[in-house]
PDB file of C-alpha atoms in Angstrom:
ATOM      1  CA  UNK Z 468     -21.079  17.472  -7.795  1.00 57.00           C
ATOM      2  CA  UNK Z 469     -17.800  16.680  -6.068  1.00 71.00           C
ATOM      3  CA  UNK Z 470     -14.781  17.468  -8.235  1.00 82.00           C
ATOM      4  CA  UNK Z 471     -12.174  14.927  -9.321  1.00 87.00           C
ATOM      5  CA  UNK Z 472      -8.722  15.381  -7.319  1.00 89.00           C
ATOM      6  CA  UNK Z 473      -7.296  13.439 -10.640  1.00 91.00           C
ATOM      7  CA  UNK Z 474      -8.153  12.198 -13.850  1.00 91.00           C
ATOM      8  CA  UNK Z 475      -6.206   9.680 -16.650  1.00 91.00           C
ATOM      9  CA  UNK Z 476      -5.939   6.204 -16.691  1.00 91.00           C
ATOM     10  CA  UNK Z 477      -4.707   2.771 -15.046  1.00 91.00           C
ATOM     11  CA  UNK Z 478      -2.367   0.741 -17.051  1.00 88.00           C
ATOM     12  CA  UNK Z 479      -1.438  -2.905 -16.365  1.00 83.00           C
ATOM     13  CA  UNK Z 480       0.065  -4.704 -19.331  1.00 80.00           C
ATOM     14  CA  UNK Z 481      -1.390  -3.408 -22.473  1.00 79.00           C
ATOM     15  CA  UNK Z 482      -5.047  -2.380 -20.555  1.00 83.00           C
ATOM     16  CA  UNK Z 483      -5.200   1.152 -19.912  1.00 89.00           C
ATOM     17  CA  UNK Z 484      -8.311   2.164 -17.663  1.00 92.00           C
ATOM     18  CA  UNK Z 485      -9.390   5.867 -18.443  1.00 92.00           C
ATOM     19  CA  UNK Z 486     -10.966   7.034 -14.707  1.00 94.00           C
ATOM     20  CA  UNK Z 487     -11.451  10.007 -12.504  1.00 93.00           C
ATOM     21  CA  UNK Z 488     -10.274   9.391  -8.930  1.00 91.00           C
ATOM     22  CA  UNK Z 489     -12.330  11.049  -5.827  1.00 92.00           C
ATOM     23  CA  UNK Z 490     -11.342  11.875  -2.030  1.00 90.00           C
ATOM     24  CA  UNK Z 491     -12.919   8.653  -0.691  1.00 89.00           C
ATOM     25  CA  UNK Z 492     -12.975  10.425   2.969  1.00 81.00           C
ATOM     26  CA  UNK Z 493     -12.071  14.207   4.937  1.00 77.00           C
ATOM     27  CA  UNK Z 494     -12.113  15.086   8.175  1.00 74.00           C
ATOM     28  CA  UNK Z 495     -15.211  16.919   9.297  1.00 78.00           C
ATOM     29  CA  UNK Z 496     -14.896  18.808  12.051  1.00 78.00           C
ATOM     30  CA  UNK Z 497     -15.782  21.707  13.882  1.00 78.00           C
ATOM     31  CA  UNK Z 498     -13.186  24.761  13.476  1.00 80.00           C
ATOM     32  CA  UNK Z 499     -13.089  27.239  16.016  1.00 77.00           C
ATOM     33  CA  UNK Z 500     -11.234  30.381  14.978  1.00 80.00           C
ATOM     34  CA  UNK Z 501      -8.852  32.901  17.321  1.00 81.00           C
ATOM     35  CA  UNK Z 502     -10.572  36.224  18.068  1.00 81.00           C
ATOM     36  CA  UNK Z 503      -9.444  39.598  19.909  1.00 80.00           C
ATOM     37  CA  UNK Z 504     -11.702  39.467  23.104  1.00 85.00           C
ATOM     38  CA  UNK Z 505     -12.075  43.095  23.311  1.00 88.00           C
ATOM     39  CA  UNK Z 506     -13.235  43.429  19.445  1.00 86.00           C
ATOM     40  CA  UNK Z 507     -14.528  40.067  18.681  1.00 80.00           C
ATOM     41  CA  UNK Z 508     -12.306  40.686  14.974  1.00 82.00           C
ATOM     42  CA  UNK Z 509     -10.250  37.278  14.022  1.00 82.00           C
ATOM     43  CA  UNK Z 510      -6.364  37.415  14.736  1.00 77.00           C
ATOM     44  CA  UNK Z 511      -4.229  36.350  11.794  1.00 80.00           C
ATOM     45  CA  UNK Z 512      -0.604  34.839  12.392  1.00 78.00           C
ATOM     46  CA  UNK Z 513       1.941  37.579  11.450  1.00 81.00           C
ATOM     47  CA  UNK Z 514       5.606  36.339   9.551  1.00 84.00           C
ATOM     48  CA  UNK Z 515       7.196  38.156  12.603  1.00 83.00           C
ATOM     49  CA  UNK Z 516      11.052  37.767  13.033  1.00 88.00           C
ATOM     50  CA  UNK Z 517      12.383  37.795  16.078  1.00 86.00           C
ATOM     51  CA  UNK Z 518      16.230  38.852  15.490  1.00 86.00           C
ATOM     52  CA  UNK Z 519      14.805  41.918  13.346  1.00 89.00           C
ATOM     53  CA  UNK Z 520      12.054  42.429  15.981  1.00 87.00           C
ATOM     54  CA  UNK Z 521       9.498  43.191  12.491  1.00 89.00           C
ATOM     55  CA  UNK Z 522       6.869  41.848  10.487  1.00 88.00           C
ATOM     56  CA  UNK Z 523       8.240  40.637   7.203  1.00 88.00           C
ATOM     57  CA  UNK Z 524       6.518  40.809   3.664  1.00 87.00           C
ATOM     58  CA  UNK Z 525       6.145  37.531   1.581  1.00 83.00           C
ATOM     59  CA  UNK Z 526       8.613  38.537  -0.323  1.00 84.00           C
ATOM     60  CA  UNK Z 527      10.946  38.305   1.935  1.00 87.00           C
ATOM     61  CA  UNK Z 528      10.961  34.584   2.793  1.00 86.00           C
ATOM     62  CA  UNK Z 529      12.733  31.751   1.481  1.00 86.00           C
ATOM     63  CA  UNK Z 530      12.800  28.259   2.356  1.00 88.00           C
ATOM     64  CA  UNK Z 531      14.966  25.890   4.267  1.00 90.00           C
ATOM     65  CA  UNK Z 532      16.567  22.642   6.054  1.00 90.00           C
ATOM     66  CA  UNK Z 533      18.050  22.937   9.537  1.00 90.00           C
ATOM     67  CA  UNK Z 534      20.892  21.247   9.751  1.00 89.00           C
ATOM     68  CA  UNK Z 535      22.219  18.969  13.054  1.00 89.00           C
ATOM     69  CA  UNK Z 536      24.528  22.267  13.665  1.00 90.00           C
ATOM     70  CA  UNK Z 537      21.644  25.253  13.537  1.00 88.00           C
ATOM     71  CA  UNK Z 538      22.487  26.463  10.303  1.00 88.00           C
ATOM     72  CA  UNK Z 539      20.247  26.297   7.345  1.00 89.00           C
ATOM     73  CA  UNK Z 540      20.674  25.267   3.688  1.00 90.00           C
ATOM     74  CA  UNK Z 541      18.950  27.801   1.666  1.00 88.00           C
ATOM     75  CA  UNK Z 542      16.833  26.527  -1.040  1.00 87.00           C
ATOM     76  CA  UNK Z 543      15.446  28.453  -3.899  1.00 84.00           C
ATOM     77  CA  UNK Z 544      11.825  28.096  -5.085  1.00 80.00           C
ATOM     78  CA  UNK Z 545      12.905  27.703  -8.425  1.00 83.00           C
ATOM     79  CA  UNK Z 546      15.098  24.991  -7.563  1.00 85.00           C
ATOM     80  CA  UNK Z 547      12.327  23.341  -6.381  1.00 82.00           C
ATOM     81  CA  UNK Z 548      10.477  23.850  -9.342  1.00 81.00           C
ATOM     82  CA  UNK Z 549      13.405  22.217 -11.731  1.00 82.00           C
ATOM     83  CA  UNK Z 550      13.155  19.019  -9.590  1.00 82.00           C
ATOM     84  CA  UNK Z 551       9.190  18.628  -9.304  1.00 76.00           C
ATOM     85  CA  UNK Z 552       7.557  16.616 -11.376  1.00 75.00           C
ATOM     86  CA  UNK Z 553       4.926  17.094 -13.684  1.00 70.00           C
ATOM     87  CA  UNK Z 554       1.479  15.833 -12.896  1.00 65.00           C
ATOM     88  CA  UNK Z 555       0.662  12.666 -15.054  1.00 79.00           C
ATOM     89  CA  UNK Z 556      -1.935  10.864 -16.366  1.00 87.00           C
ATOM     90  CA  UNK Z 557      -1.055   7.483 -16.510  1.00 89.00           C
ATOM     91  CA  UNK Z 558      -0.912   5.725 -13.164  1.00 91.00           C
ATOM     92  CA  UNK Z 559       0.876   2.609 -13.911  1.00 90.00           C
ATOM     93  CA  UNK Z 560       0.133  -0.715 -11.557  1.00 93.00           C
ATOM     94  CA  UNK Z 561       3.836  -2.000 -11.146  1.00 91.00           C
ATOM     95  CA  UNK Z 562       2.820  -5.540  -9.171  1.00 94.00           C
ATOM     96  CA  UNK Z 563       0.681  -7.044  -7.209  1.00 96.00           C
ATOM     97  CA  UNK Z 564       0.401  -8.470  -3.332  1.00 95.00           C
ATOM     98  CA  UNK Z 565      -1.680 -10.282  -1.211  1.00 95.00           C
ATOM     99  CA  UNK Z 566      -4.272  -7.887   0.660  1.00 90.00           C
ATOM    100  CA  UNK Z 567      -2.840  -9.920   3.959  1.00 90.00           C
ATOM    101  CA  UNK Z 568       0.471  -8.731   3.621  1.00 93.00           C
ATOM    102  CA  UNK Z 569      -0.192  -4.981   3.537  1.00 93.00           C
ATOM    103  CA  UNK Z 570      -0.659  -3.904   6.725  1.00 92.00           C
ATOM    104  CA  UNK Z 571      -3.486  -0.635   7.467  1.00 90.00           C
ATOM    105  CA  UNK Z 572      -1.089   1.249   8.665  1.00 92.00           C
ATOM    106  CA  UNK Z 573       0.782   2.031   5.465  1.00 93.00           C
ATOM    107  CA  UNK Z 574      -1.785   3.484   4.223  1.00 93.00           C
ATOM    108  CA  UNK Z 575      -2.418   7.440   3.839  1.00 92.00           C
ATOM    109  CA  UNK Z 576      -5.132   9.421   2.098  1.00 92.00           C
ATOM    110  CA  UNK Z 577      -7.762   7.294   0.551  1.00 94.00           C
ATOM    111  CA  UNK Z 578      -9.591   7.573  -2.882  1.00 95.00           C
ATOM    112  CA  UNK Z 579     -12.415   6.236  -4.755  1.00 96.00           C
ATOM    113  CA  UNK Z 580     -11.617   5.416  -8.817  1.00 96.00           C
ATOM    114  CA  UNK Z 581     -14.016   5.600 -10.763  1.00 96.00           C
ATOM    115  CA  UNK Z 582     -14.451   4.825 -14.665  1.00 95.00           C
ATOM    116  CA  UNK Z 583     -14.794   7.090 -17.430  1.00 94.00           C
ATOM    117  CA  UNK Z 584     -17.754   5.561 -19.771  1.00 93.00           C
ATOM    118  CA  UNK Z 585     -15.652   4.223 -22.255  1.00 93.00           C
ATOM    119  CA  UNK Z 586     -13.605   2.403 -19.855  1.00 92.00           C
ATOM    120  CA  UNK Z 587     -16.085   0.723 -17.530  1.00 94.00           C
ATOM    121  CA  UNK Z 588     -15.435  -2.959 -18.788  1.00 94.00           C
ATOM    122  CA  UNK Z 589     -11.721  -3.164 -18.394  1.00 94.00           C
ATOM    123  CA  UNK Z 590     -12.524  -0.982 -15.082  1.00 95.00           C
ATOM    124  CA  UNK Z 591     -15.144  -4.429 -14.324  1.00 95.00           C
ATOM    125  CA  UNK Z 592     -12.151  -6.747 -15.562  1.00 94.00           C
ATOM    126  CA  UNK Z 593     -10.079  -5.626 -12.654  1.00 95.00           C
ATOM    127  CA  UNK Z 594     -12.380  -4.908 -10.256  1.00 96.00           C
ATOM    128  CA  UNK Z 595     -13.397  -8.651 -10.431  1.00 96.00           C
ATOM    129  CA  UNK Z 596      -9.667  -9.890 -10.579  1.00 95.00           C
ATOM    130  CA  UNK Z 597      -8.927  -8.385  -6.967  1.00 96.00           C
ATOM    131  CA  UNK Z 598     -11.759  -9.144  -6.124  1.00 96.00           C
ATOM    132  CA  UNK Z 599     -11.469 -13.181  -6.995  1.00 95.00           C
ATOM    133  CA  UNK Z 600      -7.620 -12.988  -6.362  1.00 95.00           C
ATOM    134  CA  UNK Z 601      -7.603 -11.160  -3.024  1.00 93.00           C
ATOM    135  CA  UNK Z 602      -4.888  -9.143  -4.368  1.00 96.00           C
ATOM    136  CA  UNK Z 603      -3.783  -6.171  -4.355  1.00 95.00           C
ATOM    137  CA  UNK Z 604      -2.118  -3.811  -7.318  1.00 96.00           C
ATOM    138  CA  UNK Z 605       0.323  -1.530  -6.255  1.00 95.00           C
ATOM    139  CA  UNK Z 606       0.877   1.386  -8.913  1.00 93.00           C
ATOM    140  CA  UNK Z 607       2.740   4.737  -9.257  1.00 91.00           C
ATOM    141  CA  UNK Z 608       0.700   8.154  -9.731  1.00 90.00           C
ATOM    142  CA  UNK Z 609       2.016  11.763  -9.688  1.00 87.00           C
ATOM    143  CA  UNK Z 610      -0.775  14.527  -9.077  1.00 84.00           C
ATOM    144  CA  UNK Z 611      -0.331  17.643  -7.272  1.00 80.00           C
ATOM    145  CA  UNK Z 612       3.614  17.838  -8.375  1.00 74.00           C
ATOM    146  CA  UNK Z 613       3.880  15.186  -5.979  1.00 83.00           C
ATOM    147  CA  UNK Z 614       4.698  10.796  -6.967  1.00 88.00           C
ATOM    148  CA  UNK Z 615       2.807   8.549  -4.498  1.00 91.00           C
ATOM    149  CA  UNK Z 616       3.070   4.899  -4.332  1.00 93.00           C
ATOM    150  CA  UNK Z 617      -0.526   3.970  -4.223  1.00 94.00           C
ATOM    151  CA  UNK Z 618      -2.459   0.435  -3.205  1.00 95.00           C
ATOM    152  CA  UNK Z 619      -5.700  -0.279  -5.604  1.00 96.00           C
ATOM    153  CA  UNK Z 620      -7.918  -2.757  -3.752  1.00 96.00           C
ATOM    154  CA  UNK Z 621     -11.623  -3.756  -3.992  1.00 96.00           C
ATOM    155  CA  UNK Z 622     -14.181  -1.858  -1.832  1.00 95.00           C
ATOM    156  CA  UNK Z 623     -18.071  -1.909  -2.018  1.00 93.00           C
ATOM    157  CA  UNK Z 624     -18.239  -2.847  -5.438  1.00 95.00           C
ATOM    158  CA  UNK Z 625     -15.885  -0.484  -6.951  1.00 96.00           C
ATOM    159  CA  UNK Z 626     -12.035   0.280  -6.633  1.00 97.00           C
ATOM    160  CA  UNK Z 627     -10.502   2.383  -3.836  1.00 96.00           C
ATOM    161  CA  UNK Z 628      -7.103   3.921  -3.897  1.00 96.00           C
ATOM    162  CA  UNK Z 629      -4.597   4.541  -1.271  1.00 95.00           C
ATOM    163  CA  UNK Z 630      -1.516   6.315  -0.832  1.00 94.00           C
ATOM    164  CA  UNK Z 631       1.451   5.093   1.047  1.00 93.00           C
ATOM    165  CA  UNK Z 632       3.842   6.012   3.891  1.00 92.00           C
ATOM    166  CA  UNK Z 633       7.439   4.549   2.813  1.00 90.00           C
ATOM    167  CA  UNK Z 634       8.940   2.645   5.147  1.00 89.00           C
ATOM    168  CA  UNK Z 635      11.255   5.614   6.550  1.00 89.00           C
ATOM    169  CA  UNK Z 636       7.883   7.761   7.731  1.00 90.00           C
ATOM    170  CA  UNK Z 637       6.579   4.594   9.866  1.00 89.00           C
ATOM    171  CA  UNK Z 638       7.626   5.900  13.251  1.00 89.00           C
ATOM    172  CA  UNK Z 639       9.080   4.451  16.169  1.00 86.00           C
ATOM    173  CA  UNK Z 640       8.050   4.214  20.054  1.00 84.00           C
ATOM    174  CA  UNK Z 641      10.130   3.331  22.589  1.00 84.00           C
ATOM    175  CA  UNK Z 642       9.169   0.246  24.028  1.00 83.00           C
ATOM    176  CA  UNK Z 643       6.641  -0.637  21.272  1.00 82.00           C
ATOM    177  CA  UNK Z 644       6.469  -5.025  20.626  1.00 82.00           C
ATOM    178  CA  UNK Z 645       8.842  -5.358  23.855  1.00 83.00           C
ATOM    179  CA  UNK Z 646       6.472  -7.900  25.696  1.00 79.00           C
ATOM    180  CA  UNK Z 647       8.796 -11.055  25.750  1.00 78.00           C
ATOM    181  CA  UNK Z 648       9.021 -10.696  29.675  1.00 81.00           C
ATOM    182  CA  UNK Z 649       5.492 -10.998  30.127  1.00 81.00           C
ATOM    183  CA  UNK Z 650       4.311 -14.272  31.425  1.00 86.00           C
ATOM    184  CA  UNK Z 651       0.314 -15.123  30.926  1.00 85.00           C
ATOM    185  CA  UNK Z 652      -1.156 -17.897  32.556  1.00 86.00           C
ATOM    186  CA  UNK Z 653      -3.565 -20.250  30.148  1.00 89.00           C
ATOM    187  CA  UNK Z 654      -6.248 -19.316  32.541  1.00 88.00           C
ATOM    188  CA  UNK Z 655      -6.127 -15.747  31.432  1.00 86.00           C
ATOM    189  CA  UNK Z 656      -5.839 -16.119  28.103  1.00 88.00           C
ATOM    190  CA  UNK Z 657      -8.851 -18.622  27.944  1.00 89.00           C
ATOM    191  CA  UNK Z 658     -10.903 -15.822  30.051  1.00 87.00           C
ATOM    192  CA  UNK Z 659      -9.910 -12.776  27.975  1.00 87.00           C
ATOM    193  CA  UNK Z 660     -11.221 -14.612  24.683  1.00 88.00           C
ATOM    194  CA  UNK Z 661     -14.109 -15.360  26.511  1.00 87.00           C
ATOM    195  CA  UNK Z 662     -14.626 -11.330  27.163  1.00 86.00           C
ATOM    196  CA  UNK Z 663     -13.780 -10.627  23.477  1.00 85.00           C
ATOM    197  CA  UNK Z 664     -15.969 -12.999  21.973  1.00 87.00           C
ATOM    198  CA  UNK Z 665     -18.723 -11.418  24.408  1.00 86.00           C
ATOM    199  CA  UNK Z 666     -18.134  -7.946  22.704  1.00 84.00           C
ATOM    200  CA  UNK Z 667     -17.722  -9.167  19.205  1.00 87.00           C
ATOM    201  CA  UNK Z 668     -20.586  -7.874  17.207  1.00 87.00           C
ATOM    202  CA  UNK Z 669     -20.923  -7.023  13.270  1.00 88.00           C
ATOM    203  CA  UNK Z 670     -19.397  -3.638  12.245  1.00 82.00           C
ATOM    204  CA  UNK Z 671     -21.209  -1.288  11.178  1.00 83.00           C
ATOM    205  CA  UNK Z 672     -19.730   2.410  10.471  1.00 80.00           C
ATOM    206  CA  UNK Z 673     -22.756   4.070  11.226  1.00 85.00           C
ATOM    207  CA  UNK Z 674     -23.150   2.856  14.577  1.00 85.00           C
ATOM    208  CA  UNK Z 675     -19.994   5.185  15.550  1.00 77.00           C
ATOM    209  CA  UNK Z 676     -20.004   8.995  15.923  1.00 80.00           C
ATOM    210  CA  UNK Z 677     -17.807  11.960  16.621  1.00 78.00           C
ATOM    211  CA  UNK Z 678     -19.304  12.218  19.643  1.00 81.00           C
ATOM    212  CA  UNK Z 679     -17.311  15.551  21.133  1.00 78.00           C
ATOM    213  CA  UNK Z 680     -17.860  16.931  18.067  1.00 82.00           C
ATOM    214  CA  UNK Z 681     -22.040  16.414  18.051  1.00 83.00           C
ATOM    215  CA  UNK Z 682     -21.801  18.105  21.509  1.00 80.00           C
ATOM    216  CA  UNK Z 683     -20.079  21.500  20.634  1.00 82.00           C
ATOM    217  CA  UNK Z 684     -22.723  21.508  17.734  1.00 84.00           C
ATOM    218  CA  UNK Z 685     -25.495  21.395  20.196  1.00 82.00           C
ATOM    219  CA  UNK Z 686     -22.951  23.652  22.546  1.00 84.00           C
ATOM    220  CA  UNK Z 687     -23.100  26.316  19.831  1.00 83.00           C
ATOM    221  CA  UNK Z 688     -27.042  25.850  18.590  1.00 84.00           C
ATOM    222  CA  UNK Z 689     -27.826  26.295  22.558  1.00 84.00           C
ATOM    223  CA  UNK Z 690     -26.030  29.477  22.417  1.00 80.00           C
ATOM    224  CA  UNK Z 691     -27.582  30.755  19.589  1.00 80.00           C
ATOM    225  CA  UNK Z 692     -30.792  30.403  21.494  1.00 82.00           C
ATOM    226  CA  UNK Z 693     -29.610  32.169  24.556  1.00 81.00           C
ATOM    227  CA  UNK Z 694     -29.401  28.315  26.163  1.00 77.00           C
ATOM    228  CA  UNK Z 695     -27.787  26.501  28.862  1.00 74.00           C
ATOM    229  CA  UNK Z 696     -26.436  23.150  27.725  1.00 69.00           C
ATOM    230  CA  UNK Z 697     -26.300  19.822  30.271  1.00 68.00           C
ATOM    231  CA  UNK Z 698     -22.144  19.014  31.098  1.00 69.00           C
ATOM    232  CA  UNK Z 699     -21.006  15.790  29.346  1.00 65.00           C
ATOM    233  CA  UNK Z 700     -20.803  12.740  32.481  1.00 69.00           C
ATOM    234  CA  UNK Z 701     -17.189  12.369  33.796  1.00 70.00           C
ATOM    235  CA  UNK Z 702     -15.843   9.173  32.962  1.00 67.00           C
ATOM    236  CA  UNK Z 703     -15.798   7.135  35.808  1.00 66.00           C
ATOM    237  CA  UNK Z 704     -12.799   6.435  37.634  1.00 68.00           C
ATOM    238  CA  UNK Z 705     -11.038   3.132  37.047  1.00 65.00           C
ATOM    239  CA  UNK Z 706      -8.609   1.527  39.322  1.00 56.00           C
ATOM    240  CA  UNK Z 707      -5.502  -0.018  38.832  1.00 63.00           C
ATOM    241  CA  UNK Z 708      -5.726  -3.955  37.545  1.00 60.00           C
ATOM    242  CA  UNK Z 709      -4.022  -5.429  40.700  1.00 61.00           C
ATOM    243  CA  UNK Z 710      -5.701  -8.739  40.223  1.00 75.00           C
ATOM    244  CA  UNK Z 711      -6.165  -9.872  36.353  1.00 74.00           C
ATOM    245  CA  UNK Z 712      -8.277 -13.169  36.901  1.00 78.00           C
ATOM    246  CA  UNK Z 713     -10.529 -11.282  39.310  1.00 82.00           C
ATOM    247  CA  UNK Z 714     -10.684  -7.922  37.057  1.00 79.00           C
ATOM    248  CA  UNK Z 715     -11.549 -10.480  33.768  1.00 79.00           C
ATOM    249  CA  UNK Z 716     -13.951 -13.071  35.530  1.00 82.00           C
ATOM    250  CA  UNK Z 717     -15.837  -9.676  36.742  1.00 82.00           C
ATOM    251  CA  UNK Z 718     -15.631  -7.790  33.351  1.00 82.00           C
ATOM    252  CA  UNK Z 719     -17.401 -10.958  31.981  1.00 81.00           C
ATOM    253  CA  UNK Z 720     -20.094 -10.505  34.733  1.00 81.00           C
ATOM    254  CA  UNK Z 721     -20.907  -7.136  33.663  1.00 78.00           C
ATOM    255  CA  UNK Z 722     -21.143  -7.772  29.857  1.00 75.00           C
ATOM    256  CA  UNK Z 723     -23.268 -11.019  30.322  1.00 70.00           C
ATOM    257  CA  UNK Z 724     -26.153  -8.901  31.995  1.00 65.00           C
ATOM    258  CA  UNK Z 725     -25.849  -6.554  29.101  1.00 61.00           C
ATOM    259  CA  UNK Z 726     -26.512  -9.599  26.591  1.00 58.00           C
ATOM    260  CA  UNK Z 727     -29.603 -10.368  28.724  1.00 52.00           C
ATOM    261  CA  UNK Z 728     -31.494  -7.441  27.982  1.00 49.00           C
ATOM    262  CA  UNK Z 729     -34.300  -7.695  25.314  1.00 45.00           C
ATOM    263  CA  UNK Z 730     -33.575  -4.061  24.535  1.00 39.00           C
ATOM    264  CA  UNK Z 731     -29.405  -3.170  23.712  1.00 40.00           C
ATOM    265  CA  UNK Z 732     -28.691  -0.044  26.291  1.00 38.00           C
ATOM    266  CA  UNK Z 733     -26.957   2.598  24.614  1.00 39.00           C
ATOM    267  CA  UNK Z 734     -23.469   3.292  26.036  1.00 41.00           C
ATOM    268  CA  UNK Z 735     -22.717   6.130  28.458  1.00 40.00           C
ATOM    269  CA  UNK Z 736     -20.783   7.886  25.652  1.00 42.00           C
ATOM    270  CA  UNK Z 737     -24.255   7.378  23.497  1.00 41.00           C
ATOM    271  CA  UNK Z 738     -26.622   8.685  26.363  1.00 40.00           C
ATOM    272  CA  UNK Z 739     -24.221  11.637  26.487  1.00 41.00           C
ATOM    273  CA  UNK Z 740     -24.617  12.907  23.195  1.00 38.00           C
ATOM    274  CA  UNK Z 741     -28.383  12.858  23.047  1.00 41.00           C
ATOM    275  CA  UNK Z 742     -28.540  14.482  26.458  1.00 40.00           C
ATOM    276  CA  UNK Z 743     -30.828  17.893  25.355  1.00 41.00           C
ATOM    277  CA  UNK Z 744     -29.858  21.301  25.966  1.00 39.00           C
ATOM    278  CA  UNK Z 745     -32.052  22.599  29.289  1.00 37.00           C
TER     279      UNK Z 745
END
């Protein structure tokens, strides 16, 4: 059974919501560690310092900030300790928003809530008012010596939670948004919604894979077995778009003999990943 990363309640108003919250998603991949080629024994990252030329002990190492100059301010793990809060376990909802104005990318890690026993009807209660609202409640939590602002929103007939950047962690690109030179003609835009609307299709998460990562599985299982395994298909080259009407009317070509087929061909990335190991 999957342990809870926290437990304690909601509270809006008066209601308090006693639940247990659950890592609603993790990575899974394939890790491949560092080994000495001569002894096949894993390497481990030594504390080395370079301007004593030696390995250090824990012990030995304290913590911090680089400052614009090169120096550092040196900060003491038990000053860290005085200013780190205490987990809680009360995560209070402070407002709430409309789902439309929170944008994806704010949020961070996500979590599923779920409701002790003796809480399930108030949990019900505000399940149904997102739900019915379209809202979402936007609380405060600290687990892990750590606050988070945190979005609640509906999600396959429960409540998921989701931590958020702040505003100063939502990076900048150069260049990002600038597109007020770009002139399209009506023509194009007309054609390009065409080619979306040809490629819309209901999502379904199951339909999409890791695919790199199903390969090095079968890359590892056919060495186990003493195997050869068939090279993944290089992605065929694509030219530069010198002419858009031409490279849209075309791309429209292509996808409305796909929609003929009785049968839907799998993609080149799909036939790649059930290719078998020879």
């Amino acid at each position: 059974m999957a342990s809870s990363a926290w437990r304690g309640s909601i509270s809006f108003g008066l209601v308090s919501i006693p639940v247990r919250m659950y890592p609603a998603a993790r990575p899974s991949r394939i890790n491949l560690h560092q080994l000495h080629s001569v002894c096949k024994t894993r390497l481990r990252q030594p504390l080395y310092c370079p301007h004593c030329e030696r390995i250090v002990e824990r012990n030995e190492v304290v913590k911090g900030y680089q400052q614009e100059d090169g120096s550092y301010v040196l900060i003491d793990p038990e000053e860290i300790k005085k200013i780190t809060p205490e987990s809680s376990r009360v995560m209070d909802i402070l407002s709430f928003a409309k789902q439309s104005e929170i944008d994806p990318l704010f949020f961070d890690s996500s979590y599923f809530i779920v409701a002790e026993e003796e809480g399930r009807k108030a949990y019900q209660l505000l399940l149904k008012t997102l739900e019915e609202s379209g809202l979402v409640g936007i609380s405060q939590v600290t687990m892990h010596q750590r606050e988070y602002t945190a979005f609640l929103r509906p999600y396959n007939g429960g409540i998921a939670l989701h931590t958020m950047f702040f505003a100063n962690e939502i990076r900048e690109a150069p260049g990002y948004g600038k597109t007020e030179n770009v002139k399209l003609r009506p023509q194009e835009v007309k054609l390009a919604e065409q080619l979306v609307g040809s490629l819309t299709e209901e999502f379904h998460l199951e339909n999409y894979h890791d695919e790199f990562q199903e390969r090095l599985k079968q890359l590892i299982e056919a060495k186990r077995k003493g195997k050869q395994i068939a090279e993944a298909e290089p992605e065929p080259k694509r030219a530069p778009v010198i002419d858009m009407m031409a490279a849209l009317k075309k791309s429209l070509e292509t996808t409305g003999r796909r929609e003929k087929k009785p049968v839907r061909a799998a993609s080149a990335g799909h036939r790649k990943l059930h290719r078998k190991a020879s």
